[in-house]
Coordinates of C-alpha atoms and ligand atoms in Angstrom, one line a residue:
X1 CA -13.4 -95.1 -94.7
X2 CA -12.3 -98.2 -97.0
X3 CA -12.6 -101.4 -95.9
X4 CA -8.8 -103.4 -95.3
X5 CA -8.7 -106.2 -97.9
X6 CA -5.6 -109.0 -97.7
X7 CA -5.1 -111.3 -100.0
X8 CA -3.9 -114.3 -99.6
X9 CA -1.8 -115.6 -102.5
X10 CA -0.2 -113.1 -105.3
X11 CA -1.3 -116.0 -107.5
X12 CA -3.3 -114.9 -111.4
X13 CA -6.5 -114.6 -109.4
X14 CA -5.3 -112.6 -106.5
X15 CA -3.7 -110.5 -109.2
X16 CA -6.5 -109.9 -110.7
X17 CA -8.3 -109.2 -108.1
X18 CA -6.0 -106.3 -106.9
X19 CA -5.6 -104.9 -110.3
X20 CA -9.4 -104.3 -110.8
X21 CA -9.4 -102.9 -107.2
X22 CA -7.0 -100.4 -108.1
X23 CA -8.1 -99.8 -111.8
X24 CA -11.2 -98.3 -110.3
X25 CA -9.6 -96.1 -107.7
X26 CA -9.5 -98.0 -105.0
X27 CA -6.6 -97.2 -102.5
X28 CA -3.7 -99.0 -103.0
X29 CA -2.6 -98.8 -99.2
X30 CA -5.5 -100.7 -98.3
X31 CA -4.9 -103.5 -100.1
X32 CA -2.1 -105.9 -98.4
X33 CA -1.1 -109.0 -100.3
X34 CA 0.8 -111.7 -98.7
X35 CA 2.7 -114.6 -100.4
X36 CA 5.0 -117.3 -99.4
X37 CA 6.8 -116.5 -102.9
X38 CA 8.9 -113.9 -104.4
X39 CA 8.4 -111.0 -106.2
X40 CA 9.1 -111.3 -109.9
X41 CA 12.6 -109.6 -109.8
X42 CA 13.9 -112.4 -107.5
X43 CA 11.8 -115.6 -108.6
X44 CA 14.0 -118.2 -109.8
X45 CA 12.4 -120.4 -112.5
X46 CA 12.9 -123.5 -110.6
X47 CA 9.9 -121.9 -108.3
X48 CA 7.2 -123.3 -110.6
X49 CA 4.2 -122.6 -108.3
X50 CA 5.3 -119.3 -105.9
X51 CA 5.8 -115.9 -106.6
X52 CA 4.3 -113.1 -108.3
X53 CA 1.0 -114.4 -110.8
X54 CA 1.6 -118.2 -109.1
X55 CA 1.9 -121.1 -111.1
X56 CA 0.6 -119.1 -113.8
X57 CA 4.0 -116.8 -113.9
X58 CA 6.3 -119.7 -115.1
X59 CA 3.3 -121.8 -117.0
X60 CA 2.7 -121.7 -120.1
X61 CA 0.6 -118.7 -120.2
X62 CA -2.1 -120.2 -122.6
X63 CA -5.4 -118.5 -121.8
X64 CA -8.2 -120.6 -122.9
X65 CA -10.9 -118.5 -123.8
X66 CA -13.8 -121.0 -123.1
X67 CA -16.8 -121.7 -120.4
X68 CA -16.1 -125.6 -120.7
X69 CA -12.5 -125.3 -119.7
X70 CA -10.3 -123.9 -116.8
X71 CA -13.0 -125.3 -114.0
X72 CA -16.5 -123.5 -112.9
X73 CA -16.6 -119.6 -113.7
X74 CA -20.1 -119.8 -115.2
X75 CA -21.7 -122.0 -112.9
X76 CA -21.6 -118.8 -110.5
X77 CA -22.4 -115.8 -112.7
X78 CA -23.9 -117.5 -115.9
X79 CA -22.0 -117.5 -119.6
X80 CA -22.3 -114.0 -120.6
X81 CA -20.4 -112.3 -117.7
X82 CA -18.0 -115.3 -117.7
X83 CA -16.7 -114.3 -121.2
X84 CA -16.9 -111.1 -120.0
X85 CA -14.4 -111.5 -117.1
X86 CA -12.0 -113.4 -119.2
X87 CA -11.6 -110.8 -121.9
X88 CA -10.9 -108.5 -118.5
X89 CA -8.0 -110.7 -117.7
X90 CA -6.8 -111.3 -121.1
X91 CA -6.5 -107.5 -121.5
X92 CA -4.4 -107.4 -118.3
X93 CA -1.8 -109.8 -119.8
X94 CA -1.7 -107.8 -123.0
X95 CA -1.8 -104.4 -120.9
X96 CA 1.8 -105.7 -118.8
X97 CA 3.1 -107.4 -122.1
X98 CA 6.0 -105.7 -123.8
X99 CA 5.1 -107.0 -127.2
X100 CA 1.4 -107.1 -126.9
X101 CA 1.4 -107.8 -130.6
X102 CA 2.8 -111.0 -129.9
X103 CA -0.3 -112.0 -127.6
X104 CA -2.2 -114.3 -130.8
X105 CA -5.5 -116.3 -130.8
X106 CA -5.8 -119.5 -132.4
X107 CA -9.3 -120.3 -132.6
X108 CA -10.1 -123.6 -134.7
X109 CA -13.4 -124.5 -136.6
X110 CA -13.9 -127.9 -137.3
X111 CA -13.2 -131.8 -136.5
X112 CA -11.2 -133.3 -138.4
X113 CA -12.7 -136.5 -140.1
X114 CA -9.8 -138.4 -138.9
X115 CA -10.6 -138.2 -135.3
X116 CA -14.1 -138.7 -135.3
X117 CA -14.8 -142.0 -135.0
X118 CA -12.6 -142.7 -131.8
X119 CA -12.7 -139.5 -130.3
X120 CA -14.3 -136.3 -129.5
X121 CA -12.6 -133.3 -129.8
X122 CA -13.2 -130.2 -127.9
X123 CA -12.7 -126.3 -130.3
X124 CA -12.3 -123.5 -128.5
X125 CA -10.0 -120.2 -128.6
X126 CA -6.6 -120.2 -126.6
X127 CA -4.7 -116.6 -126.3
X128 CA -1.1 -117.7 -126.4
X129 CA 1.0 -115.6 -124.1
X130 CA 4.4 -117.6 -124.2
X131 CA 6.7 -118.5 -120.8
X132 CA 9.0 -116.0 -121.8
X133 CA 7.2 -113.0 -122.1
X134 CA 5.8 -114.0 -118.5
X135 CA 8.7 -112.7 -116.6
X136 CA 8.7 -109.6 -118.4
X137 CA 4.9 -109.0 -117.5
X138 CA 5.3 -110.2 -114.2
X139 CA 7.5 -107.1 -113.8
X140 CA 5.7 -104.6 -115.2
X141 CA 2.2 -105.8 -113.7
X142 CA 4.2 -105.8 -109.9
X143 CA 5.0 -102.3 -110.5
X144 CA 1.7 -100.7 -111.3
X145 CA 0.5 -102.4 -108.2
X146 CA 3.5 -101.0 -106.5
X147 CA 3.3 -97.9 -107.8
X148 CA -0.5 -97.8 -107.5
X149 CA 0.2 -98.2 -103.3
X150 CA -0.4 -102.0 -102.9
X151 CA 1.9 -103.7 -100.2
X152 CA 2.9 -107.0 -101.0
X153 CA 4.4 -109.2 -97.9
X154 CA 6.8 -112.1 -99.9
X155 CA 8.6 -115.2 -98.8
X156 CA 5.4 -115.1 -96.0
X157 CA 3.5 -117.9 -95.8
X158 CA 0.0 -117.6 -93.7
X159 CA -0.5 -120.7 -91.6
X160 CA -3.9 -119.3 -90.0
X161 CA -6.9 -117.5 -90.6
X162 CA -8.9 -116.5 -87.3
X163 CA -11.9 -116.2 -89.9
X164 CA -14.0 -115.2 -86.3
X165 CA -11.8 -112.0 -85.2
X166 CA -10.4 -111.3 -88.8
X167 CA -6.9 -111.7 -88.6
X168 CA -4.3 -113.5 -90.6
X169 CA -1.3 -115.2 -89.0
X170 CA 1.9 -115.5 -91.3
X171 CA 5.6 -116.7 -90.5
X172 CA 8.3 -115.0 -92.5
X173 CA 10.4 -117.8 -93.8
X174 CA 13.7 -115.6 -94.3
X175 CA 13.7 -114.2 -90.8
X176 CA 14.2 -117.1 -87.9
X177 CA 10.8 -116.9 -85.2
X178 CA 9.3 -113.8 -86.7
X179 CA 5.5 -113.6 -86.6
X180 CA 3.1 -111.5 -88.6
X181 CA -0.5 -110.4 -87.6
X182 CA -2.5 -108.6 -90.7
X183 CA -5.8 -108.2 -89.6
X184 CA -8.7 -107.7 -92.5
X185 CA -12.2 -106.2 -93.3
X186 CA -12.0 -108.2 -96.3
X187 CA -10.2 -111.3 -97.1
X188 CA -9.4 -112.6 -100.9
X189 CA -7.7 -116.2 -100.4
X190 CA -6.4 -117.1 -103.7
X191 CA -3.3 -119.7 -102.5
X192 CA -3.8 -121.9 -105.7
X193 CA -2.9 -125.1 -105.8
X194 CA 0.4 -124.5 -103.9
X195 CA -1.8 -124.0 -100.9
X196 CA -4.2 -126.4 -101.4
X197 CA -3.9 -128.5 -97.9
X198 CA -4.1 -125.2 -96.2
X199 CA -7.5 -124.7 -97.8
X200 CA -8.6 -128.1 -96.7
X201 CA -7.2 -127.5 -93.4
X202 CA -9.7 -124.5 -92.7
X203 CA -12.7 -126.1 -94.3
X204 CA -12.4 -128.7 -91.8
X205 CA -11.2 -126.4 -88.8
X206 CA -14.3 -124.4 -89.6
X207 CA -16.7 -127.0 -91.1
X208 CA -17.5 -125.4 -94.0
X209 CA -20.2 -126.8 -95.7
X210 CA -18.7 -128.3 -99.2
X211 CA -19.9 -129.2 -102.8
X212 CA -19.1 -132.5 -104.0
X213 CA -16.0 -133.3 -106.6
X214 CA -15.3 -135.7 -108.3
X215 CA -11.4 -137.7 -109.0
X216 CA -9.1 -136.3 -111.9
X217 CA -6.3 -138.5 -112.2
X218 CA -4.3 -139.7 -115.1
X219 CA -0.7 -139.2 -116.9
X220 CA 1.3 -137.0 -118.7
X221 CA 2.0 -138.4 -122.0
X222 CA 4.9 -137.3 -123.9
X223 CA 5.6 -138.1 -127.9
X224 CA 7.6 -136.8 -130.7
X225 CA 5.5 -134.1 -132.2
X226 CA 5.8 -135.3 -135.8
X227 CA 3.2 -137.8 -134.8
X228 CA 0.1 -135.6 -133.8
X229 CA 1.3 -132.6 -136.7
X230 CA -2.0 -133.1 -138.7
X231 CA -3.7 -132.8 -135.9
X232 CA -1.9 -129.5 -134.0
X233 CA -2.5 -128.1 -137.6
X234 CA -6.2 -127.7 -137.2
X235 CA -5.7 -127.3 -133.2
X236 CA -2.3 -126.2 -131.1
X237 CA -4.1 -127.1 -127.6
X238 CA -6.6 -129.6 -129.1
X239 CA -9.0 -131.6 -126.2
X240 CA -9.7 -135.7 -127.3
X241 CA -12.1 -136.8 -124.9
X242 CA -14.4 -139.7 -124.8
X243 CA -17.0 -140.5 -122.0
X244 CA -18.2 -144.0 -120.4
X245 CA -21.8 -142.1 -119.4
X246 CA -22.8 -145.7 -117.7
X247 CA -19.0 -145.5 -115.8
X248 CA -19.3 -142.1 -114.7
X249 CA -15.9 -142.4 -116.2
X250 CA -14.5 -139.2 -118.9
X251 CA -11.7 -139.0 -120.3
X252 CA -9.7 -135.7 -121.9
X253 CA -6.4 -134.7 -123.6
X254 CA -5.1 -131.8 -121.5
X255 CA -3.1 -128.9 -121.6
X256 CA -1.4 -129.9 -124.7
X257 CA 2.6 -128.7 -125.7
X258 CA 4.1 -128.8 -128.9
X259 CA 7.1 -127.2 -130.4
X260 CA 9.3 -126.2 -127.6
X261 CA 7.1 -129.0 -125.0
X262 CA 8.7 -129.7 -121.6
X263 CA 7.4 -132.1 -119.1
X264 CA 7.6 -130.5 -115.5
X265 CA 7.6 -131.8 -112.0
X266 CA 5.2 -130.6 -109.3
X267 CA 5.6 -131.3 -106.0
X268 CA 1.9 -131.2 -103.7
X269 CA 2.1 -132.6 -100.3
X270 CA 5.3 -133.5 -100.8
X271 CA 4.8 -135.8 -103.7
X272 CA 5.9 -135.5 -107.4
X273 CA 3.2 -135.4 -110.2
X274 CA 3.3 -134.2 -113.9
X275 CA 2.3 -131.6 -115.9
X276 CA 3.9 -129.7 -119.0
X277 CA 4.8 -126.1 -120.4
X278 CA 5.9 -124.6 -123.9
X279 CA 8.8 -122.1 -124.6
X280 CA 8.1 -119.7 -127.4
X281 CA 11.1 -119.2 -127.6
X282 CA 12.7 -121.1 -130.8
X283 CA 16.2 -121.9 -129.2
X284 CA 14.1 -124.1 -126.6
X285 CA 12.8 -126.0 -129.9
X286 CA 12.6 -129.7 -128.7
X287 CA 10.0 -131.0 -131.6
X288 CA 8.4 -132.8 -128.9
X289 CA 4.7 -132.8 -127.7
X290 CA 3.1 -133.5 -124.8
X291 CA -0.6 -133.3 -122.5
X292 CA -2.3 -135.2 -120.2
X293 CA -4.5 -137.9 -120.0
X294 CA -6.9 -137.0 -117.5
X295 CA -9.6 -139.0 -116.3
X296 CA -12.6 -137.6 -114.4
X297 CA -13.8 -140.9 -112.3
X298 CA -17.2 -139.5 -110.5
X299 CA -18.9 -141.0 -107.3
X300 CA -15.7 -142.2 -105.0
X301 CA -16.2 -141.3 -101.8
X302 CA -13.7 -139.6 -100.8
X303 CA -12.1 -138.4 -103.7
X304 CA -9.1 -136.2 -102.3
X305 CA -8.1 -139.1 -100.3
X306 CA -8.6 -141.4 -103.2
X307 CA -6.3 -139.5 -105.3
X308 CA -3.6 -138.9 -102.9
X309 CA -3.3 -142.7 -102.2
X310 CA -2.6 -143.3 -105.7
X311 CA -0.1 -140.4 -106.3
X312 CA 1.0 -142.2 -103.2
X313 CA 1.6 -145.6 -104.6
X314 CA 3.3 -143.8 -108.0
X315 CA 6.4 -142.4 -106.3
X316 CA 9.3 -144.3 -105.3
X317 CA 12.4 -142.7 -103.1
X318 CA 10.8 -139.4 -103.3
X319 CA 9.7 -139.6 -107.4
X320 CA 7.0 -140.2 -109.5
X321 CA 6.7 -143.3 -112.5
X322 CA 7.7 -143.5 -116.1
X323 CA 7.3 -146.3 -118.3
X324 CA 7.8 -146.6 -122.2
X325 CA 7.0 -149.8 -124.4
X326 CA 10.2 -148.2 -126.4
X327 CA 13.1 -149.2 -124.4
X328 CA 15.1 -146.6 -126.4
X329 CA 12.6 -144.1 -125.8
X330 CA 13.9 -142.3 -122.2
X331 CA 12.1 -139.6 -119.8
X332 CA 13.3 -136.1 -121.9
X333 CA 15.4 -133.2 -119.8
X334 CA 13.8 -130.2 -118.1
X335 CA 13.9 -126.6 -120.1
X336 CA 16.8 -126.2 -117.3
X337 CA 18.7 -129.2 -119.3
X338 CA 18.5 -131.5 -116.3
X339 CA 16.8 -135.0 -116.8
X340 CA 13.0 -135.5 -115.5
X341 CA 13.5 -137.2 -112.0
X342 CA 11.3 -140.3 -112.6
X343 CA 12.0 -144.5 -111.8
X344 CA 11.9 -146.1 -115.2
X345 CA 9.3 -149.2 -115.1
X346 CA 9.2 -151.7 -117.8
X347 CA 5.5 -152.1 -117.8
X348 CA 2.2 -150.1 -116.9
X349 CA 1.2 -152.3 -114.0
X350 CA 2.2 -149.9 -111.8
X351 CA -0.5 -147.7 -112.8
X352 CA -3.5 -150.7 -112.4
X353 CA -1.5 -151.0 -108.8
X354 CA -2.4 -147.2 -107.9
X355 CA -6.1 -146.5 -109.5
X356 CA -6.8 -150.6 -110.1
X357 CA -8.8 -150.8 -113.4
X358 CA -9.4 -147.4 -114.1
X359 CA -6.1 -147.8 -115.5
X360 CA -7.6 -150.0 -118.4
X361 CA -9.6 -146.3 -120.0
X362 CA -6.0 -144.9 -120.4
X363 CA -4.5 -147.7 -121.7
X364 CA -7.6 -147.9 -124.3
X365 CA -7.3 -144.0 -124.9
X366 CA -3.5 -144.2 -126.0
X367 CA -4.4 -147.3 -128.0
X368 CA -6.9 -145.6 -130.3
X369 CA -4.6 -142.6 -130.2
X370 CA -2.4 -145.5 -132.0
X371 CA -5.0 -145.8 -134.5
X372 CA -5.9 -142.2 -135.1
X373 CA -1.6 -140.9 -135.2
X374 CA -0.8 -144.4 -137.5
X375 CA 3.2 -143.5 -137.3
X376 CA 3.1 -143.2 -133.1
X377 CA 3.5 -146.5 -132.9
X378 CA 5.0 -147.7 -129.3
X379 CA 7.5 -144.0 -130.2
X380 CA 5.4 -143.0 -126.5
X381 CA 6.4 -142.2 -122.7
X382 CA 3.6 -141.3 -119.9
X383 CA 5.1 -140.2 -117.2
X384 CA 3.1 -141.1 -114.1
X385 CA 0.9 -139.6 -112.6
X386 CA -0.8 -136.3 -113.1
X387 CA -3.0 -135.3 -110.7
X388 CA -5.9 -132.3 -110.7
X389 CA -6.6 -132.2 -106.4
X390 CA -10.3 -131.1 -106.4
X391 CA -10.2 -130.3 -102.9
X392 CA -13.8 -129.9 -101.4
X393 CA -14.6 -127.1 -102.5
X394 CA -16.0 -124.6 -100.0
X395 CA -20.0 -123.4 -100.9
X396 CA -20.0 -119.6 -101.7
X397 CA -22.2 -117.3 -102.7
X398 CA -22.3 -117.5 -106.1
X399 CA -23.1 -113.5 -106.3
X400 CA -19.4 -112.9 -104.8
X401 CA -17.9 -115.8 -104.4
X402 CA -17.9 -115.6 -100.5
X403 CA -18.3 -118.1 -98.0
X404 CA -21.7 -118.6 -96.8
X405 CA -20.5 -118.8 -93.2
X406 CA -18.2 -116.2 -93.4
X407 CA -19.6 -113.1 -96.1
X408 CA -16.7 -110.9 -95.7
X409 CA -14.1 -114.1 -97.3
X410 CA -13.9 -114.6 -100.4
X411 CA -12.5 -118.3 -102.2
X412 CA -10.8 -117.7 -105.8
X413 CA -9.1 -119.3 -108.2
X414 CA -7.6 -123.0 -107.9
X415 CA -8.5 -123.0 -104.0
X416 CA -12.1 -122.5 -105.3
X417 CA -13.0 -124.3 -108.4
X418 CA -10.8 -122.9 -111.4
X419 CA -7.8 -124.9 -112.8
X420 CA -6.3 -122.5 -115.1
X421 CA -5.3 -118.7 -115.7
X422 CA -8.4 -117.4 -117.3
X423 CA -10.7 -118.6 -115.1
X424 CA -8.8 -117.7 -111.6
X425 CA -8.0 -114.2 -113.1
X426 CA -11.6 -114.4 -113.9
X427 CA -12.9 -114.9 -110.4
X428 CA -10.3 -112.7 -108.6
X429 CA -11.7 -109.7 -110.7
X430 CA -15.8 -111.2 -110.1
X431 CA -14.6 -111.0 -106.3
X432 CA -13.6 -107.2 -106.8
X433 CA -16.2 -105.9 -109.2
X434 CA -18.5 -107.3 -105.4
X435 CA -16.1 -104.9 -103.3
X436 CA -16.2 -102.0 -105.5
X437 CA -19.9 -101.9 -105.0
X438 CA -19.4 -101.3 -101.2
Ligands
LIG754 C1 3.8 -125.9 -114.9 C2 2.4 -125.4 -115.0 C3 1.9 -124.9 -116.3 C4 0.6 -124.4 -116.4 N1 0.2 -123.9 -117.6 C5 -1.1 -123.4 -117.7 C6 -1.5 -122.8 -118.9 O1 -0.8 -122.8 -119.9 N2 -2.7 -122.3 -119.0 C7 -3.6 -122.2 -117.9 O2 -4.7 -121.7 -118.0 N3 -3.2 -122.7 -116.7 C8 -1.9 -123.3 -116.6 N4 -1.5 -123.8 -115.4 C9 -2.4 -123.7 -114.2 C10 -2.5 -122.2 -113.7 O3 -1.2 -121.7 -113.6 C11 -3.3 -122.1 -112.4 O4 -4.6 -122.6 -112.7 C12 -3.4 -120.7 -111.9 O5 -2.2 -120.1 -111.8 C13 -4.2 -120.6 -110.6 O6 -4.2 -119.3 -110.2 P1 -4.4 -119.0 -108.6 O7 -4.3 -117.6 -108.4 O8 -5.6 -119.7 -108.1 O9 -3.2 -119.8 -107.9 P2 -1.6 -119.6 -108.2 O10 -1.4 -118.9 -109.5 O11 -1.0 -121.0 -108.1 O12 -1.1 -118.7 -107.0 C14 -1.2 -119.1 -105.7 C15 -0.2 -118.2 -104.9 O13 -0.5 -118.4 -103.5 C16 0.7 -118.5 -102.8 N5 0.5 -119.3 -101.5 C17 0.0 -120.6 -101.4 N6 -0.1 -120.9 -100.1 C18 0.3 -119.8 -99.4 C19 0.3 -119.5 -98.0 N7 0.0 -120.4 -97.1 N8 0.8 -118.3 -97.6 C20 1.2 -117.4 -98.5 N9 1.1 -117.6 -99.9 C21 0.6 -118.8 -100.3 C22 1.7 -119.2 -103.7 O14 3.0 -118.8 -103.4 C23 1.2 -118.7 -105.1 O15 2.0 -117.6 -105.5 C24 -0.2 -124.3 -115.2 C25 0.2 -124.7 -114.0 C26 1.5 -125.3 -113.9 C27 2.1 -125.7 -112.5

């Protein structure tokens, strides 16, 4: 008799999880997968972070193919397996892709002289899927786990985990008062960062012992792209990052856009924070680029609550900062053609207001960026602020990624410790390859 596995979250890693499960024969009617989303026939794309693959169905689909990036995959099953598990889930977006040809790595050698004395810059590979192909897979990966007898439970969203008894509590959001019990052998809780209060909500019903994080705060900057072009040339996602060792301060370019480069809004607890997403498409050709400008500040005490006072004191009626030195230069419009919601300030002293001096690294970052790009001038927006929630995240077992108080639940993706595609697909398939076994 199989064991019942639920998943919680059809997010990359849950995905992925399911995918290897049935790959290797195991029955689809005993897998269950519940999300608060919608499949990927009916998933608008306003619904940035819910739905079939998560936020990873509508980012854009850039699969860094890397140890150092995405968040902790190697930490739990050393490098060799981790590279291993990411070519697993870059297969799977090829596999589902309906130009598979299209799937191309850029994979860059050297640093540029140019950079080096300000910054260090981080090479690695990146897979570049493109948004628009994303729908397309989402469809055909639903329906091999459709056809392959999985049951997916949508526009559901679990509100409690009886992680004693084994059951899983869910309220359908379409129907009025309706209740659902799933109860599990197995449970794979991949919610992302969509769900990340829920997460923190059992580790503190349950006191599960935690491992310590540090703050990742900073801004999305946003610039016409002629002014990094020498630079995208050698790397399309390239990583400046500079580190204040004494500080326990580091600083990094992230998750960098170009060509077709659209800020977009996220809403967590709530709030409104910034990140960014390409189009491959050429009609969405904007010629702009943008990334963040995270910082990684170490030793705060309580660095969830830390960061989510500062998002805090960034929004105003319900939306996030953006300043400009270029009066001229205006937050850009949404791939929908609607403007960024933002207020418009007229200096960065908002920013020293929400992380106090920290604020001072980011100013000093875009001021060397100044020196490196000569012709980027004051032609610059950040938009204010971008935010990376490490919520505690729950000690597992690094062997299978379950929790030591409760073996038979298992963390993945964002809710664990990954903060991109690779890397959650990654674990959700680590997680599986342990169930197969059994
Ligand atoms: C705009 C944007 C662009 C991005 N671009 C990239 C990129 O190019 N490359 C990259 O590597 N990463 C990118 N990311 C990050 C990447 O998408 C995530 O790291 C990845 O999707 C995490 O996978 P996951 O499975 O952990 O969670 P997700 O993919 O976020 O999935 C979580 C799922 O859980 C569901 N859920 C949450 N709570 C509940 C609940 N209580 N009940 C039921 N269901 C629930 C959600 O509906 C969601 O479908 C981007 C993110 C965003 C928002």
């Amino acid at each position: 008799m199989q064991d019942k596995i639920v998943i919680v979250g059809a997010g990359v890693a849950g995905v992925n999880a399911a995918t290897k499960l049935v790959d290797n024969g195991y029955p689809g009617d005993k897998i269950t997968i519940i999300d608060m989303g919608k499949s990927p026939y009916e998933r608008k794309p306003e619904e940035v972070m819910t739905g079939f693959l998560g936020a990873g169905g509508w980012s854009d689909g850039k699969l860094t193919y890397h140890t150092a990036i995405g968040g902790q995959l190697a930490k739990y099953c050393g490098e060799e397996k981790a590279m291993e598990l990411m070519d697993q889930v870059i297969e799977n977006f090829k596999r589902f892709h309906p130009k598979p040809e299209a799937v191309q790595c850029s994979d860059p050698q050297e640093e540029p002289e140019f950079i080096k004395p300000y910054f260090g810059l981080r090479l690695f590979p990146v897979w570049h899927v493109g948004t628009d192909y994303l729908h397309e897979i989402g469809k055909n990966w639903y329906q091999y786990l459709v056809d392959g007898g999985v049951e997916f439970i949508w526009e559901t969203k679990v509100h409690a985990i009886d992680f004693v008894n084994q059951r899983v509590l869910a309220k359908y959001l379409t129907k009025e008062n309706h209740e659902l019990e799933e109860r599990y052998d197995r449970l794979i809780f991949g919610v992302g960062k969509s769900g990340i209060d829920f997460g923190k909500a059992l580790a503190e019903e349950y006191k599960l012992p935690t491992e310590p994080k540090s703050v990742q705060i900073g801004v999305r900057f946003e610039a016409p792209q002629k002014h990094f072009q020498k630079l995208i040339d050698v790397s399309y996602d390239f990583k400046l990052y500079r580190k204040y060792e004494d500080k326990g301060v580091s600083l990094r370019s992230f998750c960098t856009n170009n060509n077709a480069a659209y800020v977009a809004t996220e809403v967590t607890y709530g709030d409104h924070t910034y990140n960014g997403h390409a189009k491959k498409d050429e009609a969405y050709r904007n010629n702009m680029t943008n990334f963040g400008i995270l910082m990684e500040i170490n030793g705060i005490e309580d660095p969830f609550k830390w960061s989510r006072d500062a998002v805090k004191k960034l929004q105003k009626d319900g939306v996030g900062t953006y300043f400009s030195p270029n009066h001229n230069r205006l937050p850009s419009k949404t791939s929908e053609g609607t403007y960024i919601q933002c207020n418009i300030v007229d200096s960065i002293q908002p920013l020293y207001d929400a992380i106090g001096d920290y604020a001072l690294y980011i100013e000093e970052f875009i001021e060397d960026m100044k020196k490196v790009f000569p012709t980027l001038e004051n032609d610059w927006g950040i938009y204010m602020p971008e935010v990376k929630y490490l919520s505690p995240e729950p000690l597992v077992d690094y062997t299978n990624l379950a929790l030591t108080k409760y073996p038979n639940v298992h963390f993945v993706g964002d809710a664990l410790s990954a903060r991109g595609i690779t890397v959650s697909g990654a674990q959700g398939i680590y997680v599986a390859e342990d169930l197969l076994k059994y």
